[in-house]
Amino acid sequence: MKQLKRHLFFCGSEHCNGQQVEEVMDAFKEQFVEHGLYKHIKLNKTSCLGLCGNGPFALVYPEGIWYYNLTAKDVPRIVEEHFIDGEPVEEFVMLKLENK
Ligand code: FES
């Protein structure tokens, strides 16, 4: 059975700069392949996530962290610091779900 460690959601609606979402998703995919993480992480583009206009977003589960206003050049840092070292990149975090 495939073991997923994380699931990322990207708003693909037009208020979140829909075209840039593809670039950001592609940058994540490239980084996951480069670091050997791809088979453990799923990525999906969604419709509106309810925080319109601050995209591109990457909503990361299981942490429940919303990265916002992303560009493709932000992605390597997020992958290295968050996905490899375990420390979310606070300057790109818009909100976090409470996990109690
Ligand atoms: S259009 Fe992206 S969160 Fe609503």
XYZ file of N, CA and C in Angstrom, residues 9-88:
240
model
N -3.043 20.982 -1.216
C -4.150 21.483 -2.022
C -3.811 22.885 -2.517
N -4.134 23.133 -3.788
C -3.845 24.431 -4.411
C -5.140 24.981 -4.981
N -5.508 26.188 -4.581
C -6.697 26.803 -5.170
C -6.421 27.139 -6.619
N -7.262 26.627 -7.500
C -7.096 26.885 -8.924
C -8.108 27.870 -9.468
N -8.852 28.544 -8.589
C -9.861 29.498 -9.062
C -9.209 30.816 -9.463
N -9.905 31.566 -10.295
C -9.277 32.724 -10.931
C -8.901 33.833 -9.962
N -9.569 33.967 -8.832
C -9.222 35.033 -7.886
C -7.874 34.793 -7.223
N -7.350 33.619 -7.331
C -6.033 33.315 -6.769
C -4.987 33.192 -7.871
N -5.124 34.010 -8.910
C -4.121 34.022 -9.979
C -3.922 32.623 -10.552
N -4.979 32.072 -11.099
C -4.998 30.695 -11.559
C -3.798 30.269 -12.388
N -3.271 31.151 -13.213
C -2.162 30.723 -14.069
C -0.906 30.436 -13.261
N -0.639 31.244 -12.259
C 0.574 31.028 -11.460
C 0.487 29.767 -10.616
N -0.717 29.320 -10.343
C -0.869 28.093 -9.564
C -0.170 26.928 -10.253
N -0.298 26.871 -11.560
C 0.357 25.777 -12.296
C 1.873 25.829 -12.113
N 2.429 27.035 -12.175
C 3.881 27.178 -11.998
C 4.306 26.740 -10.601
N 3.530 27.122 -9.602
C 3.860 26.768 -8.224
C 3.727 25.262 -8.021
N 2.661 24.670 -8.553
C 2.499 23.218 -8.430
C 3.645 22.491 -9.119
N 4.012 22.952 -10.304
C 5.117 22.304 -11.030
C 6.423 22.417 -10.244
N 6.637 23.570 -9.604
C 7.854 23.746 -8.806
C 7.874 22.768 -7.624
N 6.721 22.577 -6.970
C 6.665 21.585 -5.886
C 6.958 20.187 -6.423
N 6.344 19.840 -7.543
C 6.565 18.501 -8.107
C 8.041 18.280 -8.422
N 8.662 19.277 -9.027
C 10.092 19.155 -9.359
C 10.938 18.951 -8.112
N 10.635 19.729 -7.073
C 11.399 19.617 -5.835
C 11.168 18.259 -5.159
N 9.937 17.775 -5.194
C 9.645 16.476 -4.572
C 10.370 15.351 -5.300
N 10.429 15.445 -6.616
C 11.175 14.442 -7.380
C 12.656 14.547 -7.047
N 13.172 15.778 -7.060
C 14.601 15.989 -6.814
C 15.030 15.450 -5.449
N 14.155 15.580 -4.458
C 14.496 15.149 -3.103
C 13.958 13.762 -2.753
N 13.406 13.052 -3.723
C 12.936 11.696 -3.485
C 11.699 11.603 -2.605
N 10.886 12.668 -2.602
C 9.704 12.704 -1.734
C 8.402 12.430 -2.487
N 8.470 12.384 -3.800
C 7.255 12.455 -4.613
C 6.253 11.336 -4.318
N 6.731 10.125 -4.084
C 5.771 9.022 -3.907
C 5.035 9.084 -2.568
N 5.464 9.958 -1.672
C 4.815 10.077 -0.369
C 3.954 11.336 -0.240
N 3.848 12.110 -1.322
C 3.112 13.367 -1.239
C 2.151 13.464 -2.410
N 0.903 13.823 -2.109
C -0.114 13.976 -3.151
C -0.420 15.460 -3.315
N -0.626 15.891 -4.554
C -0.956 17.284 -4.850
C -2.256 17.328 -5.632
N -3.156 18.231 -5.248
C -4.403 18.405 -5.982
C -4.747 19.880 -6.132
N -5.214 20.245 -7.306
C -5.758 21.587 -7.510
C -7.242 21.528 -7.178
N -7.714 22.555 -6.468
C -9.101 22.565 -6.010
C -9.836 23.778 -6.572
N -11.089 23.857 -6.267
C -11.833 25.098 -6.478
C -11.581 25.996 -5.263
N -12.346 27.063 -5.136
C -12.122 28.067 -4.089
C -12.020 27.437 -2.698
N -11.001 27.873 -1.947
C -10.787 27.382 -0.585
C -11.302 28.364 0.461
N -11.859 29.488 0.013
C -12.514 30.410 0.936
C -11.657 31.544 1.461
N -10.449 31.686 0.990
C -9.595 32.821 1.394
C -9.126 33.539 0.130
N -10.053 33.989 -0.635
C -9.791 34.433 -1.997
C -8.848 35.629 -2.084
N -8.049 35.608 -3.130
C -7.272 36.768 -3.502
C -5.862 36.814 -2.958
N -5.457 35.859 -2.184
C -4.104 35.848 -1.616
C -3.259 34.703 -2.151
N -3.686 34.133 -3.247
C -2.969 33.007 -3.812
C -1.782 33.432 -4.640
N -1.112 32.483 -5.200
C -1.376 31.062 -5.054
C -1.161 30.552 -3.615
N -2.095 29.702 -3.203
C -2.006 29.039 -1.907
C -1.442 27.637 -2.050
N -0.805 27.164 -0.993
C -0.547 25.733 -0.843
C -1.006 25.380 0.559
N -2.062 24.603 0.647
C -2.587 24.153 1.936
C -2.014 22.770 2.202
N -1.250 22.658 3.281
C -0.456 21.455 3.552
C -1.062 20.670 4.716
N -1.439 19.424 4.443
C -1.897 18.498 5.479
C -0.870 17.388 5.649
N -0.677 16.872 6.870
C -1.578 16.967 8.017
C -1.371 18.204 8.897
N -0.392 19.038 8.612
C -0.134 20.167 9.502
C -1.252 21.205 9.486
N -1.971 21.318 8.362
C -3.000 22.346 8.259
C -2.404 23.734 8.135
N -1.353 23.855 7.361
C -0.670 25.132 7.170
C -1.016 25.688 5.798
N -1.376 26.985 5.788
C -1.695 27.676 4.546
C -0.534 28.578 4.167
N 0.164 28.216 3.130
C 1.135 29.131 2.535
C 0.394 29.984 1.514
N 0.773 31.255 1.413
C 0.045 32.162 0.523
C 0.994 33.040 -0.283
N 0.415 33.647 -1.319
C 1.174 34.537 -2.217
C 2.470 33.890 -2.700
N 2.392 32.628 -3.046
C 3.610 31.912 -3.425
C 4.020 32.188 -4.868
N 5.305 32.111 -5.097
C 5.834 32.070 -6.458
C 6.667 30.797 -6.559
N 6.995 30.434 -7.778
C 7.787 29.215 -7.981
C 9.145 29.316 -7.281
N 9.688 30.510 -7.189
C 11.020 30.630 -6.573
C 10.977 30.458 -5.044
N 9.799 30.552 -4.427
C 9.672 30.318 -2.981
C 9.701 28.822 -2.639
N 9.401 28.007 -3.619
C 9.140 26.597 -3.344
C 10.363 25.807 -2.846
N 11.556 25.964 -3.439
C 12.691 25.180 -2.930
C 12.940 25.399 -1.438
N 12.790 26.645 -1.002
C 13.006 26.928 0.428
C 11.949 26.222 1.290
N 10.695 26.258 0.863
C 9.636 25.591 1.634
C 9.886 24.092 1.697
N 10.262 23.520 0.580
C 10.501 22.066 0.566
C 11.673 21.712 1.481
N 12.742 22.465 1.408
C 13.906 22.132 2.237
C 13.636 22.374 3.718
N 13.094 23.547 4.048
C 12.928 23.886 5.469
C 11.745 23.169 6.117
N 10.641 23.056 5.388
C 9.444 22.435 5.973
C 9.408 20.927 5.730
N 9.485 20.536 4.466
C 9.262 19.131 4.139
C 10.447 18.238 4.472
N 11.633 18.807 4.508
C 12.805 17.997 4.850
C 13.234 18.239 6.298
N 13.354 19.519 6.704
C 13.838 19.828 8.058
C 12.720 19.933 9.094
N 11.451 20.006 8.655
C 10.342 20.005 9.596
C 9.978 21.345 10.194
N 10.517 22.436 9.634
C 10.208 23.770 10.161
C 9.467 24.583 9.101
N 8.168 24.838 9.298
C 7.441 25.657 8.329
C 8.105 27.022 8.136
